[in-house]
GROMACS .gro file of C-alpha atoms in nm:
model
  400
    1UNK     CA    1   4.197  -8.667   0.215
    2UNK     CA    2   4.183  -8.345   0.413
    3UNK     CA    3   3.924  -8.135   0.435
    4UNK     CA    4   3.980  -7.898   0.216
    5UNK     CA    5   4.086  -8.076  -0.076
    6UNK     CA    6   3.739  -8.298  -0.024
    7UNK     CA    7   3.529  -7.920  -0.065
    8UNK     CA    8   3.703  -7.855  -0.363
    9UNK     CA    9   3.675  -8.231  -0.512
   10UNK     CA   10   3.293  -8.269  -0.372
   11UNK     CA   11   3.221  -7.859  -0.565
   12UNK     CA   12   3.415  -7.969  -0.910
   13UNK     CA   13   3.214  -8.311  -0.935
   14UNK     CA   14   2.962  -8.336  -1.269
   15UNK     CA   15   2.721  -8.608  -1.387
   16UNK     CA   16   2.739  -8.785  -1.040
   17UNK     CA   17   2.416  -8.770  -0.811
   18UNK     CA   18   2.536  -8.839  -0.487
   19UNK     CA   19   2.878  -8.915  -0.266
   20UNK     CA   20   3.042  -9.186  -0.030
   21UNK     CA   21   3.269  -8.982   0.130
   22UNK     CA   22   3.555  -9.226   0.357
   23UNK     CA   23   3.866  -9.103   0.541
   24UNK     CA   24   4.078  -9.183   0.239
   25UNK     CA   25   3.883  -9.021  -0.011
   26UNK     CA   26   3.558  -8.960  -0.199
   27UNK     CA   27   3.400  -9.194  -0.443
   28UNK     CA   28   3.087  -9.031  -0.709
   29UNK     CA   29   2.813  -9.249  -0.743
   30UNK     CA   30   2.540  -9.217  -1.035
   31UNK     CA   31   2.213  -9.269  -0.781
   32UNK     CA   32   2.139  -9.141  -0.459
   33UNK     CA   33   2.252  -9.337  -0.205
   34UNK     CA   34   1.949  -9.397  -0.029
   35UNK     CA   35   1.863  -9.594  -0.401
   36UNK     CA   36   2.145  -9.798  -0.378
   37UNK     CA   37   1.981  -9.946  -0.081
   38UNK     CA   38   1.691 -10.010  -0.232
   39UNK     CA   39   1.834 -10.204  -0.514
   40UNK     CA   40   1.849 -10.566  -0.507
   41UNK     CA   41   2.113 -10.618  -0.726
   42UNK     CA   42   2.451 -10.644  -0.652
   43UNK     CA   43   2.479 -10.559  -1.045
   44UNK     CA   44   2.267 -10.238  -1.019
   45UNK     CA   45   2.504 -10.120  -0.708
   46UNK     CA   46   2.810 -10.156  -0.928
   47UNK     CA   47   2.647  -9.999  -1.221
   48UNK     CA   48   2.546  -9.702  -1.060
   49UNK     CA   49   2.907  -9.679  -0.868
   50UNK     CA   50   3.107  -9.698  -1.220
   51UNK     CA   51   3.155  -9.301  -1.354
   52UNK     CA   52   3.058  -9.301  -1.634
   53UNK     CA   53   2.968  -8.947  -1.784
   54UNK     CA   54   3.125  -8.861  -1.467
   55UNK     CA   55   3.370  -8.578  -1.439
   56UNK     CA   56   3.544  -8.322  -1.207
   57UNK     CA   57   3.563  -7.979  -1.369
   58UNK     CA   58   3.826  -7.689  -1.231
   59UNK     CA   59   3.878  -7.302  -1.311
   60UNK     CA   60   4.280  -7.302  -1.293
   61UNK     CA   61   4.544  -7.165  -1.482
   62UNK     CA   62   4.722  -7.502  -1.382
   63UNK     CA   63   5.032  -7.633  -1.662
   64UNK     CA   64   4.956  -7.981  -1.492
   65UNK     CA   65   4.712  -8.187  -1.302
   66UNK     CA   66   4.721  -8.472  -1.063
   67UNK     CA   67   4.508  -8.711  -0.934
   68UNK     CA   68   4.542  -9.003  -0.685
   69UNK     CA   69   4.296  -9.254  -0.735
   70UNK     CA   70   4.226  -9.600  -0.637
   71UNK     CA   71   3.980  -9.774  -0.902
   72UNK     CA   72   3.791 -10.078  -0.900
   73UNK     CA   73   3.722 -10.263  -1.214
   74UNK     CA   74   3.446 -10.531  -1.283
   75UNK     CA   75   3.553 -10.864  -1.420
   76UNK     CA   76   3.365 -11.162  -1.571
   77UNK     CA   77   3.445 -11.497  -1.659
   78UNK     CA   78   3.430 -11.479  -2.012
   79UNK     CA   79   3.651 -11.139  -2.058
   80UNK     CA   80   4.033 -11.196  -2.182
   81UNK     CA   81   4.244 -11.236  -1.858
   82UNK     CA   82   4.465 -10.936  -2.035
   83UNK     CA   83   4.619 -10.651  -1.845
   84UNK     CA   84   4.327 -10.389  -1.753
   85UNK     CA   85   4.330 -10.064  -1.785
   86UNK     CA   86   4.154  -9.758  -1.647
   87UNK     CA   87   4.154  -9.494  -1.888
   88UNK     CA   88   4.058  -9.085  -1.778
   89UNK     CA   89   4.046  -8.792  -2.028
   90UNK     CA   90   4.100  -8.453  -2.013
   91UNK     CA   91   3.962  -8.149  -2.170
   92UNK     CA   92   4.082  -7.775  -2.153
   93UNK     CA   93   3.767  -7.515  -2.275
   94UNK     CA   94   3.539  -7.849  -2.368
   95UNK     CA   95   3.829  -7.957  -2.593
   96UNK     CA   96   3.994  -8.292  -2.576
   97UNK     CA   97   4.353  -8.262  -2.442
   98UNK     CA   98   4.484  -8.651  -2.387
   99UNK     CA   99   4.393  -8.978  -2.201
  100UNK     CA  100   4.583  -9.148  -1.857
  101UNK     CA  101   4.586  -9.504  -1.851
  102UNK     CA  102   4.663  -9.678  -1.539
  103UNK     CA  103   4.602 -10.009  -1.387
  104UNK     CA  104   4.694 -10.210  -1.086
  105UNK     CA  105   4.351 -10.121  -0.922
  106UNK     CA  106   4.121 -10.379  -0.718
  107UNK     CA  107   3.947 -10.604  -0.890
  108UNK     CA  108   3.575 -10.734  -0.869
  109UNK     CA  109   3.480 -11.054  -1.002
  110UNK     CA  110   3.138 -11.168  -1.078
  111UNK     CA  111   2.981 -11.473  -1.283
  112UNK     CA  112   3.233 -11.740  -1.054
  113UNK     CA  113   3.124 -12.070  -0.964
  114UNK     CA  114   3.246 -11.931  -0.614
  115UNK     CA  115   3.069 -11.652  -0.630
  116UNK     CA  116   3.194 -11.271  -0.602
  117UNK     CA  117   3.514 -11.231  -0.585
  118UNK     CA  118   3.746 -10.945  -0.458
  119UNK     CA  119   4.110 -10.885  -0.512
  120UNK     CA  120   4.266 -10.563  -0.357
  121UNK     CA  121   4.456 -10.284  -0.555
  122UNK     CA  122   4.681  -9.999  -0.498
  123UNK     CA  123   4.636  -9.651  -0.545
  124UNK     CA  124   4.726  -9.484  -0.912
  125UNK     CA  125   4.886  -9.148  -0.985
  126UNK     CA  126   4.678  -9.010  -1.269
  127UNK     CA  127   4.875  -8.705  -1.435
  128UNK     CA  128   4.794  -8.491  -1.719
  129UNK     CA  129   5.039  -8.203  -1.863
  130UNK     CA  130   4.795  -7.929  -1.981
  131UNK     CA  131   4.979  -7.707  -2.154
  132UNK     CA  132   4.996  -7.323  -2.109
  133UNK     CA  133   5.186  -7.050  -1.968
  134UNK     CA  134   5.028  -7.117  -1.611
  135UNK     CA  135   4.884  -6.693  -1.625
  136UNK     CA  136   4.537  -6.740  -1.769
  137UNK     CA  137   4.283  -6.923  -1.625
  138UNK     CA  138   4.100  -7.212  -1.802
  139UNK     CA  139   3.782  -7.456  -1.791
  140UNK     CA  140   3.970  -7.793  -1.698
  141UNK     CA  141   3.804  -8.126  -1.713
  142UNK     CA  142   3.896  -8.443  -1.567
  143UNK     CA  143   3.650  -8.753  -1.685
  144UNK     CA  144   3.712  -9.039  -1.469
  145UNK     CA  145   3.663  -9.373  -1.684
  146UNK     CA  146   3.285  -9.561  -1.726
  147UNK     CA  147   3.435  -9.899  -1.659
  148UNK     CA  148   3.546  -9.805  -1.344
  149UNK     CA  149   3.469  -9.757  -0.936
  150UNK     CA  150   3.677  -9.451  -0.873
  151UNK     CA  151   3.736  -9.334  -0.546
  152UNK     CA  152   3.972  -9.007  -0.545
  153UNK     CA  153   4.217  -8.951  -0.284
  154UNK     CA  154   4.414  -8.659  -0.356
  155UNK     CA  155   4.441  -8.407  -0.614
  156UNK     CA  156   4.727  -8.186  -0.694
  157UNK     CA  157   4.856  -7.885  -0.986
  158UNK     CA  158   5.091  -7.601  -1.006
  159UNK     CA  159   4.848  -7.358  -0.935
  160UNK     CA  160   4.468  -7.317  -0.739
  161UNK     CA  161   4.207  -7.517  -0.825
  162UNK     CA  162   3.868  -7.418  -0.780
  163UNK     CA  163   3.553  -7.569  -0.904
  164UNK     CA  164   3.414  -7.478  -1.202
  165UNK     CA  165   3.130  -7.180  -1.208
  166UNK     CA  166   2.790  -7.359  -1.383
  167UNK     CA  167   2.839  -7.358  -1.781
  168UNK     CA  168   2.497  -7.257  -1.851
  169UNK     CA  169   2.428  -7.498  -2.085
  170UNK     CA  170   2.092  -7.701  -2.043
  171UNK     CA  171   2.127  -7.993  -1.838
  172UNK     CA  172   2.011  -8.337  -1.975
  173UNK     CA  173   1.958  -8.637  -1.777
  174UNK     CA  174   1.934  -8.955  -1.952
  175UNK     CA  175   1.837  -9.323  -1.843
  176UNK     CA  176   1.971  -9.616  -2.032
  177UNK     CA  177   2.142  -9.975  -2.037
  178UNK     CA  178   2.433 -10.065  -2.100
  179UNK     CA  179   2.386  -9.913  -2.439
  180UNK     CA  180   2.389  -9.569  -2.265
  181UNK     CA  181   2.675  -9.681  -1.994
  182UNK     CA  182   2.900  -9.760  -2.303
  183UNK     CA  183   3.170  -9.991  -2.118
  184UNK     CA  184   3.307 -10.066  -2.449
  185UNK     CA  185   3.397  -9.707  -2.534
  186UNK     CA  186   3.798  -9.684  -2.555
  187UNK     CA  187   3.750  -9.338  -2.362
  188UNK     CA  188   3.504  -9.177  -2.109
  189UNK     CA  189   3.419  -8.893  -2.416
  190UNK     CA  190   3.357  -9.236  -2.620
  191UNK     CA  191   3.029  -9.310  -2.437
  192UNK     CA  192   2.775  -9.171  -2.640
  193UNK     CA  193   2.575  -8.970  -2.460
  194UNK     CA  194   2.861  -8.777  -2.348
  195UNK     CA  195   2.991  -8.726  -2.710
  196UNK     CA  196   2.623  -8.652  -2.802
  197UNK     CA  197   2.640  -8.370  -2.548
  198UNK     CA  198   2.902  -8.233  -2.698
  199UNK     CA  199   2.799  -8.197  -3.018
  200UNK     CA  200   2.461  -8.080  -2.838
  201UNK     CA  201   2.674  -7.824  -2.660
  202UNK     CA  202   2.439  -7.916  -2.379
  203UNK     CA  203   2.589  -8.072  -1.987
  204UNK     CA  204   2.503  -8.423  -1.966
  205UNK     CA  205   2.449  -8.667  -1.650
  206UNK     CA  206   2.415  -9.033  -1.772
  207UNK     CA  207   2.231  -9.301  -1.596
  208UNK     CA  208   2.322  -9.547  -1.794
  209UNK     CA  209   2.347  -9.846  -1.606
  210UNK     CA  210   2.461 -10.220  -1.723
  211UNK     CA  211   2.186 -10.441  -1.729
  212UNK     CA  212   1.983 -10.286  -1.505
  213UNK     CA  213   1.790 -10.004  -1.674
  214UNK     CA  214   1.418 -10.176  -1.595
  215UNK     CA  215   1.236  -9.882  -1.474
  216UNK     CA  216   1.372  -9.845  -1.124
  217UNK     CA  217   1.126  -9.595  -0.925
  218UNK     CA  218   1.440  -9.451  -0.735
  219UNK     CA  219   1.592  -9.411  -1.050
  220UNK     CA  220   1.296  -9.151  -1.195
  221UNK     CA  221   1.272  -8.987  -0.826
  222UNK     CA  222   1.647  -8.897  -0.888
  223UNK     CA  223   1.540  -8.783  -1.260
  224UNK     CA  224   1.246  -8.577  -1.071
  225UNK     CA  225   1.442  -8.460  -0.795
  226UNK     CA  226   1.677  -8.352  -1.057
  227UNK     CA  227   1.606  -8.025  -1.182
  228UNK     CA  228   1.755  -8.057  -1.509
  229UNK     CA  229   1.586  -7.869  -1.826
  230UNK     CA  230   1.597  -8.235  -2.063
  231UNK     CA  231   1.528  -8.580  -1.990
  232UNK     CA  232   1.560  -8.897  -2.207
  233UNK     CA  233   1.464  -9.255  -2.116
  234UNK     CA  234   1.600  -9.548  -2.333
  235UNK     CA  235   1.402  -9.865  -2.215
  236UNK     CA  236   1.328 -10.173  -2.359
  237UNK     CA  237   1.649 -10.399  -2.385
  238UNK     CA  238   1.705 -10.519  -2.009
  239UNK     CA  239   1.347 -10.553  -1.964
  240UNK     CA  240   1.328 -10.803  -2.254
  241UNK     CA  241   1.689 -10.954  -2.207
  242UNK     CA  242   1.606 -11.020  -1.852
  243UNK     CA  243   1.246 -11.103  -1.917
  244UNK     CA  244   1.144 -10.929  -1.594
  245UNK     CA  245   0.797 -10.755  -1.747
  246UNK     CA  246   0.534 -10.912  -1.957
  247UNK     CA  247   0.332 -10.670  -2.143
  248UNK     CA  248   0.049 -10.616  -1.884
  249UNK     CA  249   0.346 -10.460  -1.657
  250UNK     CA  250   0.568 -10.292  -1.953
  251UNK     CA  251   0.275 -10.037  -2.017
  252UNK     CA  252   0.196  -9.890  -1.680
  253UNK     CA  253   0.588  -9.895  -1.531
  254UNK     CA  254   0.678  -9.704  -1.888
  255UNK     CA  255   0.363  -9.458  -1.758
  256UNK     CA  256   0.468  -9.499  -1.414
  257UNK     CA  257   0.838  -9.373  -1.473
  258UNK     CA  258   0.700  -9.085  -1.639
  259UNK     CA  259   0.419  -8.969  -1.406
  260UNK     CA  260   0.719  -8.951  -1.193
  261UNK     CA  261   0.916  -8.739  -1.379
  262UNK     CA  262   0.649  -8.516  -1.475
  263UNK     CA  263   0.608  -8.461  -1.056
  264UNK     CA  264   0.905  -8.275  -1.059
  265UNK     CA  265   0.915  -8.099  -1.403
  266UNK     CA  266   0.573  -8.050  -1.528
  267UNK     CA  267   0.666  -7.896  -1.854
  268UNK     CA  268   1.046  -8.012  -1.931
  269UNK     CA  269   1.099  -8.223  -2.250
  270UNK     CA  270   1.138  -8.576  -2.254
  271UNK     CA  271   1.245  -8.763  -2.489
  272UNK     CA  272   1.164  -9.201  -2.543
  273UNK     CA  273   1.376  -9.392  -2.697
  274UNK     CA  274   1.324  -9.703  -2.789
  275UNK     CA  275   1.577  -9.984  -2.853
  276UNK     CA  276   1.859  -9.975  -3.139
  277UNK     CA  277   1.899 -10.318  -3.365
  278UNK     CA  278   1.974 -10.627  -3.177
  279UNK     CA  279   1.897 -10.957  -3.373
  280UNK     CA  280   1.872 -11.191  -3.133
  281UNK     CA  281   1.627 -11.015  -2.956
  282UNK     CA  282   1.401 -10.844  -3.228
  283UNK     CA  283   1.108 -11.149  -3.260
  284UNK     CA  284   1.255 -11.372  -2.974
  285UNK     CA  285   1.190 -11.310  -2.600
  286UNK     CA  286   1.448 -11.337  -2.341
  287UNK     CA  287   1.607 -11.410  -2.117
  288UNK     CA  288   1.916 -11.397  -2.272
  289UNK     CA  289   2.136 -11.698  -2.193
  290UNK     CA  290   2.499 -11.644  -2.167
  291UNK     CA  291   2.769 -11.932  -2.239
  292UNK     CA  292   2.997 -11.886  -1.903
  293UNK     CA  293   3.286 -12.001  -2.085
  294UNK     CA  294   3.283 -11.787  -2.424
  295UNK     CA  295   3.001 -11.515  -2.329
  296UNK     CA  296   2.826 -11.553  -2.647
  297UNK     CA  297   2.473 -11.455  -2.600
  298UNK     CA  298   2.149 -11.606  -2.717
  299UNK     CA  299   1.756 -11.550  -2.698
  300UNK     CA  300   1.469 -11.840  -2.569
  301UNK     CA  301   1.264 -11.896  -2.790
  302UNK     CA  302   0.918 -12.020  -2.646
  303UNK     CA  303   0.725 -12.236  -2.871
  304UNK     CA  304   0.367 -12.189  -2.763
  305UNK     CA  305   0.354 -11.840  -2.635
  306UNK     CA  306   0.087 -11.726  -2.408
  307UNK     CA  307  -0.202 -11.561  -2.608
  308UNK     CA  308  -0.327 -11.382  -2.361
  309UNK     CA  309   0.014 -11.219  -2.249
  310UNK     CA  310   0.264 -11.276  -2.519
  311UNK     CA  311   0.636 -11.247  -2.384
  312UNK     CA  312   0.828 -10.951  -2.491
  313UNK     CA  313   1.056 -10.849  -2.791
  314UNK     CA  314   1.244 -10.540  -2.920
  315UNK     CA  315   0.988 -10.510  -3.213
  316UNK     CA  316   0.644 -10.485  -3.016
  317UNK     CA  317   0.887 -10.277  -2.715
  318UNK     CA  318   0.897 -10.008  -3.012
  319UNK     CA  319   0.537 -10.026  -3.103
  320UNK     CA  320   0.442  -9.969  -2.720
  321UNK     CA  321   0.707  -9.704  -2.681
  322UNK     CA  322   0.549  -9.548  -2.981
  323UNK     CA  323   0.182  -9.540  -2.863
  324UNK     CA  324   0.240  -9.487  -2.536
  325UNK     CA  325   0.458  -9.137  -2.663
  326UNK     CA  326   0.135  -9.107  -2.909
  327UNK     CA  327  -0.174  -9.089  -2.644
  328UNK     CA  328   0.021  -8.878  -2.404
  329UNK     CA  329   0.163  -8.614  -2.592
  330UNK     CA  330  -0.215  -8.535  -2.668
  331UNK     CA  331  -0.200  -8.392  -2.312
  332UNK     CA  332   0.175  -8.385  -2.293
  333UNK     CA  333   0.335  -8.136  -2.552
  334UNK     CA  334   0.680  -8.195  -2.415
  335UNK     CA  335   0.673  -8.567  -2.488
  336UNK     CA  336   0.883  -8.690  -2.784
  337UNK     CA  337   0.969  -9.047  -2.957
  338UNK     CA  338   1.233  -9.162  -3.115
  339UNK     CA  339   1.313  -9.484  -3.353
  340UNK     CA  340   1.639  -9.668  -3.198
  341UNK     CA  341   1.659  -9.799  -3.520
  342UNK     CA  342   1.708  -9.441  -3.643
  343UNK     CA  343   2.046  -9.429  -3.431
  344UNK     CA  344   2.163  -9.785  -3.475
  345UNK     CA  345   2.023 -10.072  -3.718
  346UNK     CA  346   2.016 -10.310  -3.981
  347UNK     CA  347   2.246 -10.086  -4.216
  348UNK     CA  348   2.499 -10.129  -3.885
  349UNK     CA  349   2.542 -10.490  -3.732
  350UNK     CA  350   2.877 -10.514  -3.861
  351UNK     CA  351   2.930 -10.251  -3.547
  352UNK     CA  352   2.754 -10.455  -3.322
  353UNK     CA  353   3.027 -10.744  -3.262
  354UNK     CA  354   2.886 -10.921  -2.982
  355UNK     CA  355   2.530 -10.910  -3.104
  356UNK     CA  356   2.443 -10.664  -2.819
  357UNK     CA  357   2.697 -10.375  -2.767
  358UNK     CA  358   2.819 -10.135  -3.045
  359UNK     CA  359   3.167 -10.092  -3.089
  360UNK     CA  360   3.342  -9.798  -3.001
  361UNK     CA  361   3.290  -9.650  -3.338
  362UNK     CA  362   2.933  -9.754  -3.291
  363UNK     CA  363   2.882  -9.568  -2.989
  364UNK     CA  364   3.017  -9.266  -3.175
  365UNK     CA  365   2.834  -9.314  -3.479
  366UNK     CA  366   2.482  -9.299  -3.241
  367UNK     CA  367   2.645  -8.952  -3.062
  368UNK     CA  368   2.656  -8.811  -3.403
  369UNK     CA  369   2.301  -8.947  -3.535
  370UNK     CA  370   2.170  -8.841  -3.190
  371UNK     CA  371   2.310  -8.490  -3.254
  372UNK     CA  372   2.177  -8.469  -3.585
  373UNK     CA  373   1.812  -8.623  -3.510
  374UNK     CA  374   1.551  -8.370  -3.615
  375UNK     CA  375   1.345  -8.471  -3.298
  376UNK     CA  376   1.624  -8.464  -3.122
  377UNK     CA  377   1.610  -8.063  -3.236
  378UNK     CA  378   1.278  -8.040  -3.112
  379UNK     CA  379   1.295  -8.141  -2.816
  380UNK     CA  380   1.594  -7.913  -2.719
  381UNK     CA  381   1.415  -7.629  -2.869
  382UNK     CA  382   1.109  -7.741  -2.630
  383UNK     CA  383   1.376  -7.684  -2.356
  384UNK     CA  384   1.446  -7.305  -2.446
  385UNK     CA  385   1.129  -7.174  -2.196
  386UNK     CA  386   1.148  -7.429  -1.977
  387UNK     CA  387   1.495  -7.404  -1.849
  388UNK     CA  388   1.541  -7.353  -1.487
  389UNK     CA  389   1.816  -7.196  -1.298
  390UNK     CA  390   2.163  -7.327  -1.346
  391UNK     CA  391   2.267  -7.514  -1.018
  392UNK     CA  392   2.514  -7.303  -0.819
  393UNK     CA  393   2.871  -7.509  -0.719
  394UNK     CA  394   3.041  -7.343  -0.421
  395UNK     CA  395   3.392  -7.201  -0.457
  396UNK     CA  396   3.634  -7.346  -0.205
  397UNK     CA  397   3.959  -7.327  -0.372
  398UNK     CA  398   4.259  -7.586  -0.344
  399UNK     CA  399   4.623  -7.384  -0.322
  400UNK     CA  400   4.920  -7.584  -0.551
   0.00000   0.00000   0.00000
């Protein structure tokens, strides 16, 4: 990738946090790199590589766009060996133009008895036809696909690309699982916190990460480090599914990741979320044992619980997310709660098909509760005074 495609790639890049840049190209990652380091999880690396919520946005008057990319796609034992595919999206003005599917990319495999696994790809031609008369300048968006590892090679229209001026929309940041990564989405604008956004009409960057949303100090530093005018943290599942906290470390790591925050943005809103509905999860403590063969999931139950520090489930997560919003917001009037079960529960299991992950018509049906949440509408109306500067991209331009 020459240089000066790279400036105009590395300016037009939203919802990633950091770069690997290589001779062949440039690949978004959702962390800071100096985090990845600090993550000892090969699963948290790949999590925070995979774009989703990620997106390059242009100011062109382009008919068509293209893209070379080489993707990487994560593979486990139990999925169906079936042709994968890597789907992007486009959007012209914020509106929803067409997917690209492609496929042929390397592969990562995780979960084998002979441990990880990697099987190199080829590079993909990713193409949309945008319409137009190729005179008037519009807002185009290219979302690369959550399931993914995208690096980007080349990219390529009929006329100059440049990167995209700052919307001026407030900019969320939100922490999740794999809830909030949404692999199961058909399309990048299926993950819900990017369909959320744009209901919200607000810019979204999404650290949601598979399995590994457990309250990662380099995680909230990024959040801190941020300067974005919203912040949401959705905590609870991975902690319990993994059983990595006991109560007696839940409370101050949930205060912790806060404090944090607040370092950096004293007065923005945040919003808690606590866990949506799942069943085997809600009075039964993890970890959550997967069959290798079929994937089905299941809790461990523990007969004779400690009294003294009882293990965790999705039911007492909510009542500790609860207080915990409760005492501080005494001090902290930018501090909000919200019910999971309020954007996915009982009423919705038959959404929820591997007892975990929504569908994709789940995901969407949390974007539009999300939207229509009355906290929700507090805490962006919280944001109105506290919103900083929009972030300034730079304006090298790319010439067809």
């Amino acid at each position: 990738m020459n240089q000066e495609i790279a400036d105009v790639v590395r300016g037009s890049l939203r919802g990633a946090v950091d770069v690997r840049e290589s001779d062949s190209g440039l690949t978004p990652l959702r962390l800071p790199a100096r985090a990845l380091g600090q993550a000892d999880s090969d699963w948290m690396r790949i999590a925070a590589e995979q774009a989703s919520g990620v997106r390059c946005e242009f100011e062109t008057a382009a008919t068509w766009i293209e893209l070379t990319v080489e993707t990487t796609g994560l593979y486990l034992p139990w999925l169906p060996d079936d042709v994968r595919w890597a789907v992007f999206s486009a959007t012209i003005d914020g509106e929803a133009v067409g997917d690209a599917r492609v496929t042929g990319g390397a592969e990562l495999h995780l979960g084998e008895p002979g441990g990880t696994r990697f099987v190199a790809g080829e590079p993909a031609v990713v193409r949309f036809e945008l319409g137009g008369t190729g005179e008037k300048e519009r807002r185009v968006g290219v979302w690369l696909p959550q399931t993914e590892i995208v690096e980007i090679r080349d990219v390529r229209a009929d006329s100059p690309l440049r990167p995209a001026a700052p919307s001026g929309q407030l900019r969320w940041w939100h922490h999740g699982s794999s809830i909030s990564h949404c692999i199961e989405a058909e399309t990048p604008l299926g993950v819900w916190p990017v369909a959320a956004a744009e209901r919200l009409g607000i810019e979204v960057t999404n650290l949601g990460f598979a399995a590994n949303a457990h309250l990662d100090q380099f995680t909230a530093r990024a959040m801190r480090d941020s300067g974005a005018d919203l912040f949401s943290l959705k905590a609870g599942i991975n902690i319990v599914g993994a059983d990595t906290m006991k109560r007696r470390t839940f409370v101050p790591a949930v205060h912790g990741f806060l404090d944090t925050i607040r370092d950096g943005a004293p007065t923005a809103p945040i919003l808690v979320i606590s866990p949506i509905i799942c069943p085997m999860h809600e009075d039964t403590p993890g970890p959550t044992v997967t069959d290798p063969v079929t994937g089905e999931r299941r809790g461990t139950p523990i007969e004779t619980p400690d009294v003294f520090d009882a293990p965790l489930t999705l039911r007492s997560v909510r009542e500790i997310l609860r207080d915990i919003v409760q005492t501080r917001s005494a001090e902290d009037p930018a501090l909000f709660y919200l019910d999971g079960l309020e954007l996915f529960g009982e009423a919705d299991l038959g959404e929820l098909p591997d007892g975990l992950h929504p569908s994709p018509a789940g995901y969407l049906l949390m974007a539009d509760r999300f939207a229509g949440s009355s906290v929700v509408s507090d805490w962006i109306a919280a944001a109105g005074k506290h919103a900083g500067p929009a972030v300034e991209a730079g304006q090298p331009t790319v010439t067809a």
